[in-house]
JSON list of C-alpha atoms and ligand atoms in Angstrom, two decimals:
[
{"chain": "A", "resi": 1, "resn": "UNK", "atom": "CA", "xyz": [0.03, 0.01, 0.01]},
{"chain": "A", "resi": 2, "resn": "UNK", "atom": "CA", "xyz": [1.17, 3.57, -0.72]},
{"chain": "A", "resi": 3, "resn": "UNK", "atom": "CA", "xyz": [2.22, 5.56, 2.42]},
{"chain": "A", "resi": 4, "resn": "UNK", "atom": "CA", "xyz": [2.33, 9.33, 2.42]},
{"chain": "A", "resi": 5, "resn": "UNK", "atom": "CA", "xyz": [4.16, 11.34, 5.05]},
{"chain": "A", "resi": 6, "resn": "UNK", "atom": "CA", "xyz": [2.49, 14.77, 5.28]},
{"chain": "A", "resi": 7, "resn": "UNK", "atom": "CA", "xyz": [2.18, 17.74, 7.60]},
{"chain": "A", "resi": 8, "resn": "UNK", "atom": "CA", "xyz": [-1.20, 19.28, 8.16]},
{"chain": "A", "resi": 9, "resn": "UNK", "atom": "CA", "xyz": [-1.84, 22.40, 6.03]},
{"chain": "A", "resi": 10, "resn": "UNK", "atom": "CA", "xyz": [1.69, 22.39, 4.57]},
{"chain": "A", "resi": 11, "resn": "UNK", "atom": "CA", "xyz": [2.58, 21.87, 0.91]},
{"chain": "A", "resi": 12, "resn": "UNK", "atom": "CA", "xyz": [2.28, 18.08, 1.27]},
{"chain": "A", "resi": 13, "resn": "UNK", "atom": "CA", "xyz": [-1.50, 18.63, 1.28]},
{"chain": "A", "resi": 14, "resn": "UNK", "atom": "CA", "xyz": [-1.12, 18.79, -2.44]},
{"chain": "A", "resi": 15, "resn": "UNK", "atom": "CA", "xyz": [0.19, 15.19, -2.56]},
{"chain": "A", "resi": 16, "resn": "UNK", "atom": "CA", "xyz": [-2.44, 14.18, -0.07]},
{"chain": "A", "resi": 17, "resn": "UNK", "atom": "CA", "xyz": [-5.10, 15.55, -2.40]},
{"chain": "A", "resi": 18, "resn": "UNK", "atom": "CA", "xyz": [-3.42, 13.82, -5.31]},
{"chain": "A", "resi": 19, "resn": "UNK", "atom": "CA", "xyz": [-3.75, 10.46, -3.61]},
{"chain": "A", "resi": 20, "resn": "UNK", "atom": "CA", "xyz": [-7.36, 11.09, -2.66]},
{"chain": "A", "resi": 21, "resn": "UNK", "atom": "CA", "xyz": [-8.10, 12.09, -6.24]},
{"chain": "A", "resi": 22, "resn": "UNK", "atom": "CA", "xyz": [-6.28, 9.11, -7.60]},
{"chain": "A", "resi": 23, "resn": "UNK", "atom": "CA", "xyz": [-8.61, 6.56, -5.83]},
{"chain": "A", "resi": 24, "resn": "UNK", "atom": "CA", "xyz": [-5.44, 4.81, -4.62]},
{"chain": "A", "resi": 25, "resn": "UNK", "atom": "CA", "xyz": [-5.38, 2.61, -1.48]},
{"chain": "A", "resi": 26, "resn": "UNK", "atom": "CA", "xyz": [-3.05, 4.56, 0.82]},
{"chain": "A", "resi": 27, "resn": "UNK", "atom": "CA", "xyz": [-2.10, 5.31, 4.37]},
{"chain": "A", "resi": 28, "resn": "UNK", "atom": "CA", "xyz": [-1.38, 8.85, 5.44]},
{"chain": "A", "resi": 29, "resn": "UNK", "atom": "CA", "xyz": [1.07, 9.52, 8.36]},
{"chain": "A", "resi": 30, "resn": "UNK", "atom": "CA", "xyz": [1.17, 12.96, 10.05]},
{"chain": "A", "resi": 31, "resn": "UNK", "atom": "CA", "xyz": [4.63, 14.51, 10.69]},
{"chain": "A", "resi": 32, "resn": "UNK", "atom": "CA", "xyz": [4.40, 17.43, 13.09]},
{"chain": "A", "resi": 33, "resn": "UNK", "atom": "CA", "xyz": [6.76, 20.13, 11.82]},
{"chain": "A", "resi": 34, "resn": "UNK", "atom": "CA", "xyz": [6.26, 22.12, 14.99]},
{"chain": "A", "resi": 35, "resn": "UNK", "atom": "CA", "xyz": [7.63, 19.34, 17.07]},
{"chain": "A", "resi": 36, "resn": "UNK", "atom": "CA", "xyz": [10.52, 18.77, 14.71]},
{"chain": "A", "resi": 37, "resn": "UNK", "atom": "CA", "xyz": [9.39, 15.24, 13.75]},
{"chain": "A", "resi": 38, "resn": "UNK", "atom": "CA", "xyz": [10.71, 15.79, 10.26]},
{"chain": "A", "resi": 39, "resn": "UNK", "atom": "CA", "xyz": [14.33, 15.76, 11.72]},
{"chain": "A", "resi": 40, "resn": "UNK", "atom": "CA", "xyz": [14.13, 12.53, 13.65]},
{"chain": "A", "resi": 41, "resn": "UNK", "atom": "CA", "xyz": [16.52, 9.85, 12.51]},
{"chain": "A", "resi": 42, "resn": "UNK", "atom": "CA", "xyz": [13.56, 7.66, 11.63]},
{"chain": "A", "resi": 43, "resn": "UNK", "atom": "CA", "xyz": [12.08, 10.28, 9.30]},
{"chain": "A", "resi": 44, "resn": "UNK", "atom": "CA", "xyz": [15.54, 11.29, 7.91]},
{"chain": "A", "resi": 45, "resn": "UNK", "atom": "CA", "xyz": [15.94, 7.61, 6.92]},
{"chain": "A", "resi": 46, "resn": "UNK", "atom": "CA", "xyz": [12.87, 8.06, 4.71]},
{"chain": "A", "resi": 47, "resn": "UNK", "atom": "CA", "xyz": [13.58, 11.56, 3.45]},
{"chain": "A", "resi": 48, "resn": "UNK", "atom": "CA", "xyz": [17.13, 12.78, 4.21]},
{"chain": "A", "resi": 49, "resn": "UNK", "atom": "CA", "xyz": [16.08, 16.34, 3.25]},
{"chain": "A", "resi": 50, "resn": "UNK", "atom": "CA", "xyz": [13.90, 16.40, 6.36]},
{"chain": "A", "resi": 51, "resn": "UNK", "atom": "CA", "xyz": [10.76, 17.83, 4.75]},
{"chain": "A", "resi": 52, "resn": "UNK", "atom": "CA", "xyz": [7.34, 16.53, 3.77]},
{"chain": "A", "resi": 53, "resn": "UNK", "atom": "CA", "xyz": [5.89, 15.16, 1.55]},
{"chain": "A", "resi": 54, "resn": "UNK", "atom": "CA", "xyz": [7.42, 11.76, 1.08]},
{"chain": "A", "resi": 55, "resn": "UNK", "atom": "CA", "xyz": [5.56, 8.91, -0.65]},
{"chain": "A", "resi": 56, "resn": "UNK", "atom": "CA", "xyz": [6.63, 5.34, -0.14]},
{"chain": "A", "resi": 57, "resn": "UNK", "atom": "CA", "xyz": [5.85, 3.10, -3.06]},
{"chain": "A", "resi": 58, "resn": "UNK", "atom": "CA", "xyz": [6.70, -0.52, -3.81]},
{"chain": "A", "resi": 59, "resn": "UNK", "atom": "CA", "xyz": [10.09, 0.53, -5.39]},
{"chain": "A", "resi": 60, "resn": "UNK", "atom": "CA", "xyz": [11.20, 3.13, -2.92]},
{"chain": "A", "resi": 61, "resn": "UNK", "atom": "CA", "xyz": [10.50, 6.72, -1.74]},
{"chain": "A", "resi": 62, "resn": "UNK", "atom": "CA", "xyz": [9.38, 9.58, -3.95]},
{"chain": "A", "resi": 63, "resn": "UNK", "atom": "CA", "xyz": [9.85, 13.14, -2.67]},
{"chain": "A", "resi": 64, "resn": "UNK", "atom": "CA", "xyz": [8.81, 16.53, -4.17]},
{"chain": "A", "resi": 65, "resn": "UNK", "atom": "CA", "xyz": [5.19, 17.23, -4.80]},
{"chain": "A", "resi": 66, "resn": "UNK", "atom": "CA", "xyz": [5.70, 17.52, -8.57]},
{"chain": "A", "resi": 67, "resn": "UNK", "atom": "CA", "xyz": [7.34, 14.09, -8.81]},
{"chain": "A", "resi": 68, "resn": "UNK", "atom": "CA", "xyz": [4.55, 12.61, -6.70]},
{"chain": "A", "resi": 69, "resn": "UNK", "atom": "CA", "xyz": [1.96, 14.06, -9.00]},
{"chain": "A", "resi": 70, "resn": "UNK", "atom": "CA", "xyz": [3.60, 12.58, -12.15]},
{"chain": "A", "resi": 71, "resn": "UNK", "atom": "CA", "xyz": [3.86, 9.17, -10.43]},
{"chain": "A", "resi": 72, "resn": "UNK", "atom": "CA", "xyz": [0.23, 9.07, -9.44]},
{"chain": "A", "resi": 73, "resn": "UNK", "atom": "CA", "xyz": [-1.05, 10.51, -12.66]},
{"chain": "A", "resi": 74, "resn": "UNK", "atom": "CA", "xyz": [0.85, 7.84, -14.72]},
{"chain": "A", "resi": 75, "resn": "UNK", "atom": "CA", "xyz": [-0.13, 5.12, -12.27]},
{"chain": "A", "resi": 76, "resn": "UNK", "atom": "CA", "xyz": [-3.92, 5.99, -12.50]},
{"chain": "A", "resi": 77, "resn": "UNK", "atom": "CA", "xyz": [-4.28, 7.31, -16.12]},
{"chain": "A", "resi": 78, "resn": "UNK", "atom": "CA", "xyz": [-8.05, 6.65, -16.12]},
{"chain": "A", "resi": 79, "resn": "UNK", "atom": "CA", "xyz": [-8.40, 9.35, -13.46]},
{"chain": "A", "resi": 80, "resn": "UNK", "atom": "CA", "xyz": [-7.02, 12.09, -15.80]},
{"chain": "A", "resi": 81, "resn": "UNK", "atom": "CA", "xyz": [-5.05, 13.70, -13.07]},
{"chain": "A", "resi": 82, "resn": "UNK", "atom": "CA", "xyz": [-2.45, 15.28, -15.52]},
{"chain": "A", "resi": 83, "resn": "UNK", "atom": "CA", "xyz": [-2.11, 15.28, -19.38]},
{"chain": "A", "resi": 84, "resn": "UNK", "atom": "CA", "xyz": [0.18, 12.28, -19.37]},
{"chain": "A", "resi": 85, "resn": "UNK", "atom": "CA", "xyz": [-0.67, 11.21, -22.90]},
{"chain": "A", "resi": 86, "resn": "UNK", "atom": "CA", "xyz": [0.51, 14.55, -24.37]},
{"chain": "A", "resi": 87, "resn": "UNK", "atom": "CA", "xyz": [4.32, 15.26, -24.09]},
{"chain": "A", "resi": 88, "resn": "UNK", "atom": "CA", "xyz": [3.93, 19.07, -24.67]},
{"chain": "A", "resi": 89, "resn": "UNK", "atom": "CA", "xyz": [0.99, 19.50, -22.15]},
{"chain": "A", "resi": 90, "resn": "UNK", "atom": "CA", "xyz": [2.78, 17.31, -19.62]},
{"chain": "A", "resi": 91, "resn": "UNK", "atom": "CA", "xyz": [5.86, 19.64, -19.93]},
{"chain": "A", "resi": 92, "resn": "UNK", "atom": "CA", "xyz": [3.55, 22.63, -19.26]},
{"chain": "A", "resi": 93, "resn": "UNK", "atom": "CA", "xyz": [2.10, 20.79, -16.28]},
{"chain": "A", "resi": 94, "resn": "UNK", "atom": "CA", "xyz": [5.57, 20.21, -14.91]},
{"chain": "A", "resi": 95, "resn": "UNK", "atom": "CA", "xyz": [6.59, 23.83, -15.63]},
{"chain": "A", "resi": 96, "resn": "UNK", "atom": "CA", "xyz": [3.64, 25.18, -13.79]},
{"chain": "A", "resi": 97, "resn": "UNK", "atom": "CA", "xyz": [4.34, 22.98, -10.70]},
{"chain": "A", "resi": 98, "resn": "UNK", "atom": "CA", "xyz": [7.95, 23.92, -10.95]},
{"chain": "A", "resi": 99, "resn": "UNK", "atom": "CA", "xyz": [7.03, 27.61, -10.79]},
{"chain": "A", "resi": 100, "resn": "UNK", "atom": "CA", "xyz": [4.88, 26.97, -7.64]},
{"chain": "A", "resi": 101, "resn": "UNK", "atom": "CA", "xyz": [7.65, 24.93, -6.04]},
{"chain": "A", "resi": 102, "resn": "UNK", "atom": "CA", "xyz": [10.68, 27.09, -6.84]},
{"chain": "A", "resi": 103, "resn": "UNK", "atom": "CA", "xyz": [9.12, 30.67, -6.89]},
{"chain": "A", "resi": 104, "resn": "UNK", "atom": "CA", "xyz": [5.67, 30.92, -5.13]},
{"chain": "A", "resi": 105, "resn": "UNK", "atom": "CA", "xyz": [6.42, 28.50, -2.21]},
{"chain": "A", "resi": 106, "resn": "UNK", "atom": "CA", "xyz": [9.72, 30.16, -1.10]},
{"chain": "A", "resi": 107, "resn": "UNK", "atom": "CA", "xyz": [8.31, 33.62, -1.55]},
{"chain": "A", "resi": 108, "resn": "UNK", "atom": "CA", "xyz": [5.25, 33.02, 0.51]},
{"chain": "A", "resi": 109, "resn": "UNK", "atom": "CA", "xyz": [7.13, 30.83, 2.94]},
{"chain": "A", "resi": 110, "resn": "UNK", "atom": "CA", "xyz": [9.51, 33.69, 3.73]},
{"chain": "A", "resi": 111, "resn": "UNK", "atom": "CA", "xyz": [6.59, 35.99, 4.62]},
{"chain": "A", "resi": 112, "resn": "UNK", "atom": "CA", "xyz": [4.75, 33.45, 6.71]},
{"chain": "A", "resi": 113, "resn": "UNK", "atom": "CA", "xyz": [7.39, 31.19, 8.24]},
{"chain": "A", "resi": 114, "resn": "UNK", "atom": "CA", "xyz": [10.52, 33.27, 8.80]},
{"chain": "A", "resi": 115, "resn": "UNK", "atom": "CA", "xyz": [11.90, 32.80, 12.42]},
{"chain": "A", "resi": 116, "resn": "UNK", "atom": "CA", "xyz": [12.07, 35.35, 13.99]},
{"chain": "A", "resi": 117, "resn": "UNK", "atom": "CA", "xyz": [9.13, 36.84, 12.04]},
{"chain": "A", "resi": 118, "resn": "UNK", "atom": "CA", "xyz": [10.09, 39.52, 9.44]},
{"chain": "A", "resi": 119, "resn": "UNK", "atom": "CA", "xyz": [9.30, 43.05, 10.42]},
{"chain": "A", "resi": 120, "resn": "UNK", "atom": "CA", "xyz": [9.27, 46.58, 8.84]},
{"chain": "A", "resi": 121, "resn": "UNK", "atom": "CA", "xyz": [11.00, 46.99, 5.49]},
{"chain": "A", "resi": 122, "resn": "UNK", "atom": "CA", "xyz": [12.19, 43.39, 5.42]},
{"chain": "A", "resi": 123, "resn": "UNK", "atom": "CA", "xyz": [8.62, 42.18, 5.69]},
{"chain": "A", "resi": 124, "resn": "UNK", "atom": "CA", "xyz": [7.24, 44.70, 3.21]},
{"chain": "A", "resi": 125, "resn": "UNK", "atom": "CA", "xyz": [9.96, 43.68, 0.72]},
{"chain": "A", "resi": 126, "resn": "UNK", "atom": "CA", "xyz": [9.06, 39.92, 1.19]},
{"chain": "A", "resi": 127, "resn": "UNK", "atom": "CA", "xyz": [5.39, 40.60, 0.81]},
{"chain": "A", "resi": 128, "resn": "UNK", "atom": "CA", "xyz": [5.97, 42.55, -2.47]},
{"chain": "A", "resi": 129, "resn": "UNK", "atom": "CA", "xyz": [7.96, 39.64, -3.82]},
{"chain": "A", "resi": 130, "resn": "UNK", "atom": "CA", "xyz": [5.32, 37.06, -2.87]},
{"chain": "A", "resi": 131, "resn": "UNK", "atom": "CA", "xyz": [2.54, 39.22, -4.32]},
{"chain": "A", "resi": 132, "resn": "UNK", "atom": "CA", "xyz": [4.49, 39.54, -7.54]},
{"chain": "A", "resi": 133, "resn": "UNK", "atom": "CA", "xyz": [4.65, 35.74, -7.92]},
{"chain": "A", "resi": 134, "resn": "UNK", "atom": "CA", "xyz": [0.93, 35.40, -7.20]},
{"chain": "A", "resi": 135, "resn": "UNK", "atom": "CA", "xyz": [0.20, 38.20, -9.71]},
{"chain": "A", "resi": 136, "resn": "UNK", "atom": "CA", "xyz": [2.00, 36.22, -12.42]},
{"chain": "A", "resi": 137, "resn": "UNK", "atom": "CA", "xyz": [-0.26, 33.22, -11.79]},
{"chain": "A", "resi": 138, "resn": "UNK", "atom": "CA", "xyz": [-3.32, 35.52, -11.73]},
{"chain": "A", "resi": 139, "resn": "UNK", "atom": "CA", "xyz": [-2.44, 37.28, -14.90]},
{"chain": "A", "resi": 140, "resn": "UNK", "atom": "CA", "xyz": [-0.61, 34.79, -17.05]},
{"chain": "A", "resi": 141, "resn": "UNK", "atom": "CA", "xyz": [-0.78, 31.14, -15.90]},
{"chain": "A", "resi": 142, "resn": "UNK", "atom": "CA", "xyz": [-4.20, 30.49, -14.43]},
{"chain": "A", "resi": 143, "resn": "UNK", "atom": "CA", "xyz": [-6.46, 29.64, -17.43]},
{"chain": "A", "resi": 144, "resn": "UNK", "atom": "CA", "xyz": [-9.63, 29.39, -15.37]},
{"chain": "A", "resi": 145, "resn": "UNK", "atom": "CA", "xyz": [-11.68, 27.89, -14.00]},
{"chain": "A", "resi": 146, "resn": "UNK", "atom": "CA", "xyz": [-8.93, 25.36, -13.46]},
{"chain": "A", "resi": 147, "resn": "UNK", "atom": "CA", "xyz": [-5.17, 25.96, -13.94]},
{"chain": "A", "resi": 148, "resn": "UNK", "atom": "CA", "xyz": [-5.35, 24.28, -17.41]},
{"chain": "A", "resi": 149, "resn": "UNK", "atom": "CA", "xyz": [-8.73, 25.40, -18.37]},
{"chain": "A", "resi": 150, "resn": "UNK", "atom": "CA", "xyz": [-11.79, 23.21, -18.30]},
{"chain": "A", "resi": 151, "resn": "UNK", "atom": "CA", "xyz": [-10.35, 20.12, -16.59]},
{"chain": "A", "resi": 152, "resn": "UNK", "atom": "CA", "xyz": [-9.01, 19.71, -12.92]},
{"chain": "A", "resi": 153, "resn": "UNK", "atom": "CA", "xyz": [-5.42, 18.48, -12.70]},
{"chain": "A", "resi": 154, "resn": "UNK", "atom": "CA", "xyz": [-3.21, 17.83, -9.74]},
{"chain": "A", "resi": 155, "resn": "UNK", "atom": "CA", "xyz": [-1.70, 21.34, -10.30]},
{"chain": "A", "resi": 156, "resn": "UNK", "atom": "CA", "xyz": [-4.98, 22.68, -8.90]},
{"chain": "A", "resi": 157, "resn": "UNK", "atom": "CA", "xyz": [-4.53, 21.10, -5.56]},
{"chain": "A", "resi": 158, "resn": "UNK", "atom": "CA", "xyz": [-0.97, 22.36, -5.39]},
{"chain": "A", "resi": 159, "resn": "UNK", "atom": "CA", "xyz": [-1.99, 25.95, -6.27]},
{"chain": "A", "resi": 160, "resn": "UNK", "atom": "CA", "xyz": [-4.75, 25.72, -3.64]},
{"chain": "A", "resi": 161, "resn": "UNK", "atom": "CA", "xyz": [-2.30, 25.15, -0.82]},
{"chain": "A", "resi": 162, "resn": "UNK", "atom": "CA", "xyz": [-0.55, 28.49, -1.57]},
{"chain": "A", "resi": 163, "resn": "UNK", "atom": "CA", "xyz": [-3.85, 30.29, -2.09]},
{"chain": "A", "resi": 164, "resn": "UNK", "atom": "CA", "xyz": [-4.88, 29.06, 1.36]},
{"chain": "A", "resi": 165, "resn": "UNK", "atom": "CA", "xyz": [-1.73, 30.38, 2.93]},
{"chain": "A", "resi": 166, "resn": "UNK", "atom": "CA", "xyz": [-2.13, 33.67, 1.14]},
{"chain": "A", "resi": 167, "resn": "UNK", "atom": "CA", "xyz": [-5.82, 34.09, 2.13]},
{"chain": "A", "resi": 168, "resn": "UNK", "atom": "CA", "xyz": [-4.99, 33.10, 5.72]},
{"chain": "A", "resi": 169, "resn": "UNK", "atom": "CA", "xyz": [-2.26, 35.87, 5.77]},
{"chain": "A", "resi": 170, "resn": "UNK", "atom": "CA", "xyz": [-4.74, 38.37, 4.28]},
{"chain": "A", "resi": 171, "resn": "UNK", "atom": "CA", "xyz": [-2.60, 38.66, 1.15]},
{"chain": "A", "resi": 172, "resn": "UNK", "atom": "CA", "xyz": [-5.23, 37.37, -1.32]},
{"chain": "A", "resi": 173, "resn": "UNK", "atom": "CA", "xyz": [-7.13, 40.55, -1.95]},
{"chain": "A", "resi": 174, "resn": "UNK", "atom": "CA", "xyz": [-10.32, 39.89, -3.93]},
{"chain": "A", "resi": 175, "resn": "UNK", "atom": "CA", "xyz": [-9.87, 42.92, -6.09]},
{"chain": "A", "resi": 176, "resn": "UNK", "atom": "CA", "xyz": [-6.31, 42.22, -7.00]},
{"chain": "A", "resi": 177, "resn": "UNK", "atom": "CA", "xyz": [-6.69, 38.46, -7.24]},
{"chain": "A", "resi": 178, "resn": "UNK", "atom": "CA", "xyz": [-10.18, 37.61, -8.47]},
{"chain": "A", "resi": 179, "resn": "UNK", "atom": "CA", "xyz": [-9.07, 34.56, -10.38]},
{"chain": "A", "resi": 180, "resn": "UNK", "atom": "CA", "xyz": [-7.03, 33.04, -7.51]},
{"chain": "A", "resi": 181, "resn": "UNK", "atom": "CA", "xyz": [-9.92, 33.65, -5.03]},
{"chain": "A", "resi": 182, "resn": "UNK", "atom": "CA", "xyz": [-12.46, 31.94, -7.34]},
{"chain": "A", "resi": 183, "resn": "UNK", "atom": "CA", "xyz": [-10.00, 29.07, -7.97]},
{"chain": "A", "resi": 184, "resn": "UNK", "atom": "CA", "xyz": [-9.47, 28.54, -4.24]},
{"chain": "A", "resi": 185, "resn": "UNK", "atom": "CA", "xyz": [-13.14, 28.36, -3.51]},
{"chain": "A", "resi": 186, "resn": "UNK", "atom": "CA", "xyz": [-13.76, 26.03, -6.42]},
{"chain": "A", "resi": 187, "resn": "UNK", "atom": "CA", "xyz": [-10.95, 23.71, -5.44]},
{"chain": "A", "resi": 188, "resn": "UNK", "atom": "CA", "xyz": [-11.90, 23.56, -1.70]},
{"chain": "A", "resi": 189, "resn": "UNK", "atom": "CA", "xyz": [-15.53, 22.61, -2.80]},
{"chain": "A", "resi": 190, "resn": "UNK", "atom": "CA", "xyz": [-14.26, 19.41, -4.42]},
{"chain": "A", "resi": 191, "resn": "UNK", "atom": "CA", "xyz": [-15.29, 16.22, -2.53]},
{"chain": "A", "resi": 192, "resn": "UNK", "atom": "CA", "xyz": [-11.76, 14.71, -2.47]},
{"chain": "A", "resi": 193, "resn": "UNK", "atom": "CA", "xyz": [-10.31, 18.02, -1.12]},
{"chain": "A", "resi": 194, "resn": "UNK", "atom": "CA", "xyz": [-12.98, 18.17, 1.59]},
{"chain": "A", "resi": 195, "resn": "UNK", "atom": "CA", "xyz": [-11.99, 14.64, 2.69]},
{"chain": "A", "resi": 196, "resn": "UNK", "atom": "CA", "xyz": [-8.32, 15.66, 2.86]},
{"chain": "A", "resi": 197, "resn": "UNK", "atom": "CA", "xyz": [-9.07, 18.82, 4.84]},
{"chain": "A", "resi": 198, "resn": "UNK", "atom": "CA", "xyz": [-11.11, 16.74, 7.31]},
{"chain": "A", "resi": 199, "resn": "UNK", "atom": "CA", "xyz": [-8.33, 14.13, 7.60]},
{"chain": "A", "resi": 200, "resn": "UNK", "atom": "CA", "xyz": [-5.86, 16.89, 8.32]},
{"chain": "A", "resi": 201, "resn": "UNK", "atom": "CA", "xyz": [-8.16, 18.52, 10.88]},
{"chain": "A", "resi": 202, "resn": "UNK", "atom": "CA", "xyz": [-8.63, 21.67, 8.86]},
{"chain": "A", "resi": 203, "resn": "UNK", "atom": "CA", "xyz": [-11.51, 23.73, 7.62]},
{"chain": "A", "resi": 204, "resn": "UNK", "atom": "CA", "xyz": [-11.88, 25.51, 4.25]},
{"chain": "A", "resi": 205, "resn": "UNK", "atom": "CA", "xyz": [-10.54, 29.15, 4.56]},
{"chain": "B", "resi": 1, "resn": "GSH", "atom": "N1", "xyz": [9.69, 21.52, -3.00]},
{"chain": "B", "resi": 1, "resn": "GSH", "atom": "C1", "xyz": [9.45, 20.60, -1.86]},
{"chain": "B", "resi": 1, "resn": "GSH", "atom": "C2", "xyz": [9.13, 21.42, -0.60]},
{"chain": "B", "resi": 1, "resn": "GSH", "atom": "C3", "xyz": [9.01, 20.54, 0.64]},
{"chain": "B", "resi": 1, "resn": "GSH", "atom": "C4", "xyz": [9.01, 21.45, 1.86]},
{"chain": "B", "resi": 1, "resn": "GSH", "atom": "O1", "xyz": [9.72, 22.46, 1.97]},
{"chain": "B", "resi": 1, "resn": "GSH", "atom": "N2", "xyz": [8.13, 21.14, 2.81]},
{"chain": "B", "resi": 1, "resn": "GSH", "atom": "C5", "xyz": [7.97, 21.90, 4.00]},
{"chain": "B", "resi": 1, "resn": "GSH", "atom": "C6", "xyz": [6.57, 22.10, 4.38]},
{"chain": "B", "resi": 1, "resn": "GSH", "atom": "S1", "xyz": [5.69, 23.06, 3.25]},
{"chain": "B", "resi": 1, "resn": "GSH", "atom": "C7", "xyz": [8.72, 21.22, 5.21]},
{"chain": "B", "resi": 1, "resn": "GSH", "atom": "O2", "xyz": [8.51, 20.03, 5.40]},
{"chain": "B", "resi": 1, "resn": "GSH", "atom": "N3", "xyz": [9.48, 21.92, 6.00]},
{"chain": "B", "resi": 1, "resn": "GSH", "atom": "C8", "xyz": [10.14, 21.44, 7.18]},
{"chain": "B", "resi": 1, "resn": "GSH", "atom": "C9", "xyz": [11.41, 22.04, 7.44]},
{"chain": "B", "resi": 1, "resn": "GSH", "atom": "O3", "xyz": [11.91, 22.82, 6.61]},
{"chain": "B", "resi": 1, "resn": "GSH", "atom": "O4", "xyz": [11.98, 21.75, 8.49]},
{"chain": "B", "resi": 1, "resn": "GSH", "atom": "C10", "xyz": [8.20, 19.74, -2.31]},
{"chain": "B", "resi": 1, "resn": "GSH", "atom": "O5", "xyz": [7.42, 20.15, -3.15]},
{"chain": "B", "resi": 1, "resn": "GSH", "atom": "O6", "xyz": [8.03, 18.59, -1.82]}
]
């Protein structure tokens, strides 16, 4: 059986959603980042990077949300979780997820999770950078209603995680980001997403 290591509300929620959308038989194991469980020898033996998500499959461990999406989409093609049959569209899918992972996640993470918390000019600068990344998704990448137009893909669950963070931090202004707000509401309304939120002990935001 597949086994996912995740942390509630963190970026691993995207892989949790991917599993739920895939219909796979899986077990989800919570790793409490606040308690440092991601740095225990037991967890580092699973993912030496000391971060979640990590997905244990029959052949080993897969890390990185984007790689987990590809594995699940190719394993369960009948669920149409990504455009696996079209090499160009699959490259676009990977590019979008790469942008979330390499630009949106670190920019928002700096605003929300810097310890000690950022203040003054340093915070304003970090907020401006994060808003710029979200603006690029709003203006140029989100085709609407889903990331790739008419069909849900696993990129939608990934984007939703960062939209949740932004809304919770009051950074997702409805006037400036109408597309992202609509996308967040649409994605949180999916049955599979609702099951994942409940399993992680969270509400829609
Ligand atoms: N690009 C990685 C990011 C993984 C990541 O940074 N996860 C965070 C939670 S959102 C984490 O586990 N942080 C714990 C730590 O840095 O100690 C992915 O997509 O899997």
